[in-house]
Amino acid sequence: MKNKLVTLIGGGGFVGRYAVRALLNAGARVRVAQRDPRHAWFLKTQGGLGQTQFVAADVTRPDTVARAVAGADVVVNLVGVMGGAMDRVHVDGARTVAVAAARAGAGALVHVSAIGADPGSAAAYGRSKGEGEAAVREAFAQATILRPSIVFGREDQFVNRFAGMIAASPVVPVLRAPVRFQPIFAGDLGEAIAVAAGDPGRFGGHVYELGGPDVISMGELIRFIADAIGRSPQVLELPDAIGALLAKVPGGPITRDQWLMLQQDNVVGAGAEGLAALGVAATPLAAAAPEWLVRFRQQGRFGRRTVEQAL
């Protein structure tokens, strides 16, 4: 990757910051493409002088994407949404990026999708992700497609959301407690992106399903988080009938699409190539999450020290 120019579409987001770090460490020059580049300026300190660039781009506006990928050796598409205009972003936007990358003569395209991507999925998220993959393949046949499970990290909106709920209430209701996930650390996903980007001859044209070493149910995840932050809430596992009803309530705690997604496990498929095929070691949830979850303890980091001293 030494001195190669990599354009990351959506590079200032949660996963993007980890991908930027991995690419910069590999010696690449990184161009972060964001709808508002100012939101990605915090990445300036990650690389050396002139190693990081910033440009405005919106996947719903092909002209901006074309400018963002001009001259790039590698293009990475990280853009995704949960709800809203999923077809515009996951399908049309993915196609726009792939077409622009091909026209610009990029040597590699890494497209970040999701486990569960399937054009036949009942959930709009899974369907649009699946149709987006097909659009990418049509425009850039040798694209590398990465399908992560739930991604966790200091800035995530999944583990942290539940930690906030647990810290705020003595009773925590849980929907679809038996459904399983295989959480992947954002740093590992960033490394996987950098590896795939650096060797398109080996990884191009392949699909990789990425999960961590832990397969954990929703109920188990809630209890893990509670233990990590020193809380002992009553975990109330709600029956599916109540979950289905809540999914129909406008503005409720869960959308119908999210409910449909929870009907299937979000784990790496049997026989699928994963992190090991990319040469990336998987980080356990317990090895990384407690380091930032400590802020949800009653006395924050000092509370953890008190517990450790008592032991």
mmCIF file of N, CA, C and O in Angstrom, residues 5-78:
data_model
loop_
_atom_site.group_PDB
_atom_site.id
_atom_site.type_symbol
_atom_site.label_atom_id
_atom_site.label_comp_id
_atom_site.label_asym_id
_atom_site.label_seq_id
_atom_site.Cartn_x
_atom_site.Cartn_y
_atom_site.Cartn_z
ATOM 1 N N LEU A 5 -2.944 5.750 -3.366
ATOM 2 C CA LEU A 5 -4.015 6.653 -2.965
ATOM 3 C C LEU A 5 -5.315 5.860 -2.818
ATOM 4 O O LEU A 5 -5.769 5.222 -3.766
ATOM 5 N N VAL A 6 -5.875 5.901 -1.623
ATOM 6 C CA VAL A 6 -7.113 5.184 -1.324
ATOM 7 C C VAL A 6 -8.209 6.192 -0.990
ATOM 8 O O VAL A 6 -8.052 7.001 -0.078
ATOM 9 N N THR A 7 -9.305 6.131 -1.726
ATOM 10 C CA THR A 7 -10.464 6.976 -1.409
ATOM 11 C C THR A 7 -11.451 6.168 -0.589
ATOM 12 O O THR A 7 -11.885 5.098 -1.015
ATOM 13 N N LEU A 8 -11.784 6.666 0.589
ATOM 14 C CA LEU A 8 -12.778 6.023 1.442
ATOM 15 C C LEU A 8 -14.059 6.838 1.402
ATOM 16 O O LEU A 8 -14.108 7.951 1.916
ATOM 17 N N ILE A 9 -15.084 6.278 0.768
ATOM 18 C CA ILE A 9 -16.392 6.934 0.735
ATOM 19 C C ILE A 9 -17.064 6.684 2.084
ATOM 20 O O ILE A 9 -17.322 5.549 2.460
ATOM 21 N N GLY A 10 -17.319 7.762 2.834
ATOM 22 C CA GLY A 10 -17.842 7.620 4.187
ATOM 23 C C GLY A 10 -16.745 7.345 5.196
ATOM 24 O O GLY A 10 -16.988 6.757 6.250
ATOM 25 N N GLY A 11 -15.535 7.800 4.891
ATOM 26 C CA GLY A 11 -14.380 7.490 5.728
ATOM 27 C C GLY A 11 -14.359 8.162 7.082
ATOM 28 O O GLY A 11 -13.557 7.789 7.940
ATOM 29 N N GLY A 12 -15.232 9.136 7.313
ATOM 30 C CA GLY A 12 -15.252 9.814 8.598
ATOM 31 C C GLY A 12 -16.214 9.211 9.600
ATOM 32 O O GLY A 12 -16.383 9.732 10.701
ATOM 33 N N GLY A 13 -16.836 8.083 9.239
ATOM 34 C CA GLY A 13 -17.803 7.443 10.126
ATOM 35 C C GLY A 13 -17.158 6.526 11.138
ATOM 36 O O GLY A 13 -15.938 6.479 11.298
ATOM 37 N N PHE A 14 -18.001 5.748 11.819
ATOM 38 C CA PHE A 14 -17.547 4.854 12.882
ATOM 39 C C PHE A 14 -16.484 3.880 12.394
ATOM 40 O O PHE A 14 -15.371 3.834 12.918
ATOM 41 N N VAL A 15 -16.797 3.088 11.366
ATOM 42 C CA VAL A 15 -15.829 2.117 10.838
ATOM 43 C C VAL A 15 -14.701 2.827 10.095
ATOM 44 O O VAL A 15 -13.539 2.400 10.139
ATOM 45 N N GLY A 16 -15.038 3.938 9.446
ATOM 46 C CA GLY A 16 -14.053 4.647 8.637
ATOM 47 C C GLY A 16 -12.807 5.030 9.402
ATOM 48 O O GLY A 16 -11.683 4.906 8.909
ATOM 49 N N ARG A 17 -12.964 5.508 10.624
ATOM 50 C CA ARG A 17 -11.800 5.952 11.394
ATOM 51 C C ARG A 17 -10.817 4.811 11.637
ATOM 52 O O ARG A 17 -9.596 5.028 11.686
ATOM 53 N N TYR A 18 -11.326 3.590 11.783
ATOM 54 C CA TYR A 18 -10.454 2.433 11.985
ATOM 55 C C TYR A 18 -9.798 2.007 10.675
ATOM 56 O O TYR A 18 -8.637 1.585 10.653
ATOM 57 N N ALA A 19 -10.538 2.112 9.576
ATOM 58 C CA ALA A 19 -9.968 1.794 8.269
ATOM 59 C C ALA A 19 -8.881 2.803 7.909
ATOM 60 O O ALA A 19 -7.827 2.439 7.366
ATOM 61 N N VAL A 20 -9.131 4.081 8.193
ATOM 62 C CA VAL A 20 -8.140 5.119 7.917
ATOM 63 C C VAL A 20 -6.846 4.827 8.673
ATOM 64 O O VAL A 20 -5.747 4.900 8.116
ATOM 65 N N ARG A 21 -6.968 4.483 9.938
ATOM 66 C CA ARG A 21 -5.776 4.194 10.746
ATOM 67 C C ARG A 21 -4.980 3.029 10.162
ATOM 68 O O ARG A 21 -3.758 3.100 10.045
ATOM 69 N N ALA A 22 -5.681 1.955 9.782
ATOM 70 C CA ALA A 22 -4.996 0.781 9.246
ATOM 71 C C ALA A 22 -4.313 1.097 7.917
ATOM 72 O O ALA A 22 -3.182 0.663 7.657
ATOM 73 N N LEU A 23 -4.981 1.863 7.066
ATOM 74 C CA LEU A 23 -4.411 2.214 5.767
ATOM 75 C C LEU A 23 -3.213 3.143 5.908
ATOM 76 O O LEU A 23 -2.200 2.996 5.224
ATOM 77 N N LEU A 24 -3.314 4.108 6.804
ATOM 78 C CA LEU A 24 -2.191 5.023 7.034
ATOM 79 C C LEU A 24 -0.988 4.262 7.591
ATOM 80 O O LEU A 24 0.155 4.512 7.191
ATOM 81 N N ASN A 25 -1.249 3.338 8.494
ATOM 82 C CA ASN A 25 -0.159 2.533 9.056
ATOM 83 C C ASN A 25 0.512 1.672 7.998
ATOM 84 O O ASN A 25 1.696 1.323 8.124
ATOM 85 N N ALA A 26 -0.246 1.331 6.946
ATOM 86 C CA ALA A 26 0.311 0.531 5.850
ATOM 87 C C ALA A 26 1.065 1.390 4.845
ATOM 88 O O ALA A 26 1.612 0.871 3.869
ATOM 89 N N GLY A 27 1.071 2.709 5.058
ATOM 90 C CA GLY A 27 1.814 3.608 4.179
ATOM 91 C C GLY A 27 1.025 4.223 3.057
ATOM 92 O O GLY A 27 1.582 4.908 2.196
ATOM 93 N N ALA A 28 -0.298 4.001 3.039
ATOM 94 C CA ALA A 28 -1.126 4.549 1.968
ATOM 95 C C ALA A 28 -1.391 6.033 2.189
ATOM 96 O O ALA A 28 -1.306 6.546 3.307
ATOM 97 N N ARG A 29 -1.724 6.710 1.108
ATOM 98 C CA ARG A 29 -2.280 8.057 1.187
ATOM 99 C C ARG A 29 -3.803 7.898 1.170
ATOM 100 O O ARG A 29 -4.325 7.128 0.368
ATOM 101 N N VAL A 30 -4.461 8.600 2.061
ATOM 102 C CA VAL A 30 -5.896 8.392 2.233
ATOM 103 C C VAL A 30 -6.668 9.662 1.912
ATOM 104 O O VAL A 30 -6.349 10.743 2.414
ATOM 105 N N ARG A 31 -7.683 9.497 1.070
ATOM 106 C CA ARG A 31 -8.596 10.601 0.745
ATOM 107 C C ARG A 31 -9.949 10.256 1.361
ATOM 108 O O ARG A 31 -10.615 9.305 0.934
ATOM 109 N N VAL A 32 -10.324 11.015 2.374
ATOM 110 C CA VAL A 32 -11.581 10.770 3.079
ATOM 111 C C VAL A 32 -12.693 11.560 2.401
ATOM 112 O O VAL A 32 -12.653 12.787 2.356
ATOM 113 N N ALA A 33 -13.677 10.838 1.866
ATOM 114 C CA ALA A 33 -14.806 11.463 1.171
ATOM 115 C C ALA A 33 -16.030 11.420 2.072
ATOM 116 O O ALA A 33 -16.481 10.346 2.475
ATOM 117 N N GLN A 34 -16.548 12.593 2.391
ATOM 118 C CA GLN A 34 -17.643 12.725 3.338
ATOM 119 C C GLN A 34 -18.598 13.797 2.826
ATOM 120 O O GLN A 34 -18.173 14.739 2.155
ATOM 121 N N ARG A 35 -19.893 13.668 3.143
ATOM 122 C CA ARG A 35 -20.828 14.715 2.715
ATOM 123 C C ARG A 35 -20.389 16.077 3.235
ATOM 124 O O ARG A 35 -20.426 17.063 2.512
ATOM 125 N N ASP A 36 -19.967 16.118 4.490
ATOM 126 C CA ASP A 36 -19.390 17.343 5.050
ATOM 127 C C ASP A 36 -18.001 16.989 5.573
ATOM 128 O O ASP A 36 -17.867 16.404 6.659
ATOM 129 N N PRO A 37 -16.946 17.293 4.813
ATOM 130 C CA PRO A 37 -15.584 16.901 5.199
ATOM 131 C C PRO A 37 -15.162 17.404 6.572
ATOM 132 O O PRO A 37 -14.289 16.805 7.206
ATOM 133 N N ARG A 38 -15.785 18.464 7.052
ATOM 134 C CA ARG A 38 -15.411 18.998 8.360
ATOM 135 C C ARG A 38 -15.646 17.990 9.470
ATOM 136 O O ARG A 38 -14.959 18.010 10.501
ATOM 137 N N HIS A 39 -16.611 17.078 9.246
ATOM 138 C CA HIS A 39 -16.910 16.071 10.255
ATOM 139 C C HIS A 39 -15.820 14.995 10.314
ATOM 140 O O HIS A 39 -15.858 14.136 11.208
ATOM 141 N N ALA A 40 -14.894 15.019 9.382
ATOM 142 C CA ALA A 40 -13.818 14.027 9.369
ATOM 143 C C ALA A 40 -12.450 14.637 9.682
ATOM 144 O O ALA A 40 -11.446 13.939 9.689
ATOM 145 N N TRP A 41 -12.420 15.922 9.962
ATOM 146 C CA TRP A 41 -11.142 16.590 10.197
ATOM 147 C C TRP A 41 -10.390 16.060 11.414
ATOM 148 O O TRP A 41 -9.180 16.252 11.532
ATOM 149 N N PHE A 42 -11.108 15.399 12.311
ATOM 150 C CA PHE A 42 -10.432 14.836 13.484
ATOM 151 C C PHE A 42 -9.400 13.779 13.087
ATOM 152 O O PHE A 42 -8.539 13.401 13.882
ATOM 153 N N LEU A 43 -9.478 13.287 11.832
ATOM 154 C CA LEU A 43 -8.541 12.274 11.350
ATOM 155 C C LEU A 43 -7.209 12.859 10.893
ATOM 156 O O LEU A 43 -6.289 12.116 10.578
ATOM 157 N N LYS A 44 -7.100 14.179 10.855
ATOM 158 C CA LYS A 44 -5.880 14.811 10.359
ATOM 159 C C LYS A 44 -4.634 14.354 11.109
ATOM 160 O O LYS A 44 -3.561 14.212 10.527
ATOM 161 N N THR A 45 -4.766 14.148 12.395
ATOM 162 C CA THR A 45 -3.601 13.806 13.209
ATOM 163 C C THR A 45 -3.174 12.351 13.083
ATOM 164 O O THR A 45 -2.142 11.957 13.632
ATOM 165 N N GLN A 46 -3.966 11.531 12.371
ATOM 166 C CA GLN A 46 -3.661 10.113 12.271
ATOM 167 C C GLN A 46 -2.447 9.819 11.380
ATOM 168 O O GLN A 46 -1.751 8.830 11.577
ATOM 169 N N GLY A 47 -2.211 10.662 10.383
ATOM 170 C CA GLY A 47 -1.134 10.396 9.430
ATOM 171 C C GLY A 47 -0.089 11.492 9.412
ATOM 172 O O GLY A 47 -0.153 12.474 10.165
ATOM 173 N N GLY A 48 0.905 11.311 8.536
ATOM 174 C CA GLY A 48 1.949 12.299 8.377
ATOM 175 C C GLY A 48 1.485 13.471 7.542
ATOM 176 O O GLY A 48 0.372 13.480 6.998
ATOM 177 N N LEU A 49 2.344 14.457 7.407
ATOM 178 C CA LEU A 49 2.014 15.661 6.649
ATOM 179 C C LEU A 49 1.697 15.303 5.198
ATOM 180 O O LEU A 49 2.508 14.667 4.511
ATOM 181 N N GLY A 50 0.495 15.672 4.741
ATOM 182 C CA GLY A 50 0.103 15.416 3.360
ATOM 183 C C GLY A 50 -0.384 14.011 3.091
ATOM 184 O O GLY A 50 -0.733 13.688 1.950
ATOM 185 N N GLN A 51 -0.428 13.168 4.128
ATOM 186 C CA GLN A 51 -0.847 11.777 3.917
ATOM 187 C C GLN A 51 -2.361 11.632 3.872
ATOM 188 O O GLN A 51 -2.880 10.641 3.350
ATOM 189 N N THR A 52 -3.096 12.612 4.401
ATOM 190 C CA THR A 52 -4.549 12.529 4.467
ATOM 191 C C THR A 52 -5.184 13.712 3.746
ATOM 192 O O THR A 52 -4.778 14.855 3.938
ATOM 193 N N GLN A 53 -6.162 13.419 2.891
ATOM 194 C CA GLN A 53 -6.899 14.444 2.157
ATOM 195 C C GLN A 53 -8.380 14.352 2.524
ATOM 196 O O GLN A 53 -8.844 13.314 3.002
ATOM 197 N N PHE A 54 -9.101 15.436 2.275
ATOM 198 C CA PHE A 54 -10.532 15.462 2.573
ATOM 199 C C PHE A 54 -11.272 16.068 1.393
ATOM 200 O O PHE A 54 -10.832 17.058 0.807
ATOM 201 N N VAL A 55 -12.405 15.454 1.051
ATOM 202 C CA VAL A 55 -13.175 15.920 -0.092
ATOM 203 C C VAL A 55 -14.657 15.691 0.181
ATOM 204 O O VAL A 55 -15.036 14.743 0.880
ATOM 205 N N ALA A 56 -15.494 16.560 -0.360
ATOM 206 C CA ALA A 56 -16.940 16.413 -0.203
ATOM 207 C C ALA A 56 -17.475 15.425 -1.235
ATOM 208 O O ALA A 56 -17.121 15.492 -2.414
ATOM 209 N N ALA A 57 -18.313 14.493 -0.785
ATOM 210 C CA ALA A 57 -18.922 13.519 -1.702
ATOM 211 C C ALA A 57 -20.206 12.988 -1.096
ATOM 212 O O ALA A 57 -20.329 12.853 0.123
ATOM 213 N N ASP A 58 -21.161 12.681 -1.963
ATOM 214 C CA ASP A 58 -22.459 12.163 -1.559
ATOM 215 C C ASP A 58 -22.820 11.072 -2.556
ATOM 216 O O ASP A 58 -22.856 11.326 -3.775
ATOM 217 N N VAL A 59 -23.063 9.845 -2.074
ATOM 218 C CA VAL A 59 -23.311 8.724 -2.989
ATOM 219 C C VAL A 59 -24.578 8.907 -3.809
ATOM 220 O O VAL A 59 -24.784 8.188 -4.788
ATOM 221 N N THR A 60 -25.441 9.833 -3.422
ATOM 222 C CA THR A 60 -26.644 10.098 -4.216
ATOM 223 C C THR A 60 -26.381 11.137 -5.303
ATOM 224 O O THR A 60 -27.283 11.474 -6.062
ATOM 225 N N ARG A 61 -25.145 11.640 -5.376
ATOM 226 C CA ARG A 61 -24.760 12.620 -6.399
ATOM 227 C C ARG A 61 -23.532 12.108 -7.133
ATOM 228 O O ARG A 61 -22.392 12.266 -6.680
ATOM 229 N N PRO A 62 -23.729 11.435 -8.286
ATOM 230 C CA PRO A 62 -22.623 10.804 -9.012
ATOM 231 C C PRO A 62 -21.465 11.738 -9.347
ATOM 232 O O PRO A 62 -20.310 11.301 -9.374
ATOM 233 N N ASP A 63 -21.743 13.013 -9.626
ATOM 234 C CA ASP A 63 -20.663 13.929 -9.981
ATOM 235 C C ASP A 63 -19.679 14.109 -8.831
ATOM 236 O O ASP A 63 -18.467 14.202 -9.042
ATOM 237 N N THR A 64 -20.182 14.138 -7.600
ATOM 238 C CA THR A 64 -19.291 14.305 -6.445
ATOM 239 C C THR A 64 -18.462 13.051 -6.204
ATOM 240 O O THR A 64 -17.301 13.136 -5.809
ATOM 241 N N VAL A 65 -19.051 11.889 -6.447
ATOM 242 C CA VAL A 65 -18.326 10.633 -6.266
ATOM 243 C C VAL A 65 -17.217 10.516 -7.315
ATOM 244 O O VAL A 65 -16.094 10.091 -7.013
ATOM 245 N N ALA A 66 -17.518 10.901 -8.546
ATOM 246 C CA ALA A 66 -16.519 10.848 -9.615
ATOM 247 C C ALA A 66 -15.302 11.702 -9.271
ATOM 248 O O ALA A 66 -14.151 11.300 -9.494
ATOM 249 N N ARG A 67 -15.538 12.884 -8.725
ATOM 250 C CA ARG A 67 -14.419 13.749 -8.324
ATOM 251 C C ARG A 67 -13.634 13.132 -7.171
ATOM 252 O O ARG A 67 -12.404 13.223 -7.122
ATOM 253 N N ALA A 68 -14.341 12.485 -6.254
ATOM 254 C CA ALA A 68 -13.684 11.921 -5.074
ATOM 255 C C ALA A 68 -12.769 10.751 -5.413
ATOM 256 O O ALA A 68 -11.747 10.540 -4.748
ATOM 257 N N VAL A 69 -13.104 9.981 -6.446
ATOM 258 C CA VAL A 69 -12.307 8.794 -6.777
ATOM 259 C C VAL A 69 -11.305 9.052 -7.895
ATOM 260 O O VAL A 69 -10.512 8.163 -8.231
ATOM 261 N N ALA A 70 -11.291 10.243 -8.464
ATOM 262 C CA ALA A 70 -10.366 10.547 -9.566
ATOM 263 C C ALA A 70 -8.926 10.344 -9.114
ATOM 264 O O ALA A 70 -8.485 10.869 -8.095
ATOM 265 N N GLY A 71 -8.201 9.525 -9.860
ATOM 266 C CA GLY A 71 -6.796 9.283 -9.571
ATOM 267 C C GLY A 71 -6.525 8.282 -8.470
ATOM 268 O O GLY A 71 -5.358 8.008 -8.137
ATOM 269 N N ALA A 72 -7.568 7.701 -7.876
ATOM 270 C CA ALA A 72 -7.388 6.764 -6.768
ATOM 271 C C ALA A 72 -6.937 5.392 -7.271
ATOM 272 O O ALA A 72 -7.410 4.907 -8.299
ATOM 273 N N ASP A 73 -6.025 4.783 -6.539
ATOM 274 C CA ASP A 73 -5.604 3.407 -6.836
ATOM 275 C C ASP A 73 -6.612 2.406 -6.283
ATOM 276 O O ASP A 73 -6.803 1.331 -6.847
ATOM 277 N N VAL A 74 -7.227 2.770 -5.169
ATOM 278 C CA VAL A 74 -8.191 1.896 -4.486
ATOM 279 C C VAL A 74 -9.376 2.743 -4.028
ATOM 280 O O VAL A 74 -9.191 3.885 -3.599
ATOM 281 N N VAL A 75 -10.572 2.170 -4.110
ATOM 282 C CA VAL A 75 -11.776 2.825 -3.603
ATOM 283 C C VAL A 75 -12.424 1.902 -2.578
ATOM 284 O O VAL A 75 -12.526 0.692 -2.802
ATOM 285 N N VAL A 76 -12.844 2.474 -1.452
ATOM 286 C CA VAL A 76 -13.533 1.712 -0.412
ATOM 287 C C VAL A 76 -14.879 2.381 -0.153
ATOM 288 O O VAL A 76 -14.939 3.584 0.089
ATOM 289 N N ASN A 77 -15.951 1.603 -0.210
ATOM 290 C CA ASN A 77 -17.289 2.141 0.064
ATOM 291 C C ASN A 77 -17.760 1.669 1.430
ATOM 292 O O ASN A 77 -17.987 0.482 1.653
ATOM 293 N N LEU A 78 -17.902 2.621 2.350
ATOM 294 C CA LEU A 78 -18.314 2.321 3.720
ATOM 295 C C LEU A 78 -19.709 2.827 4.040
ATOM 296 O O LEU A 78 -20.176 2.676 5.168
#
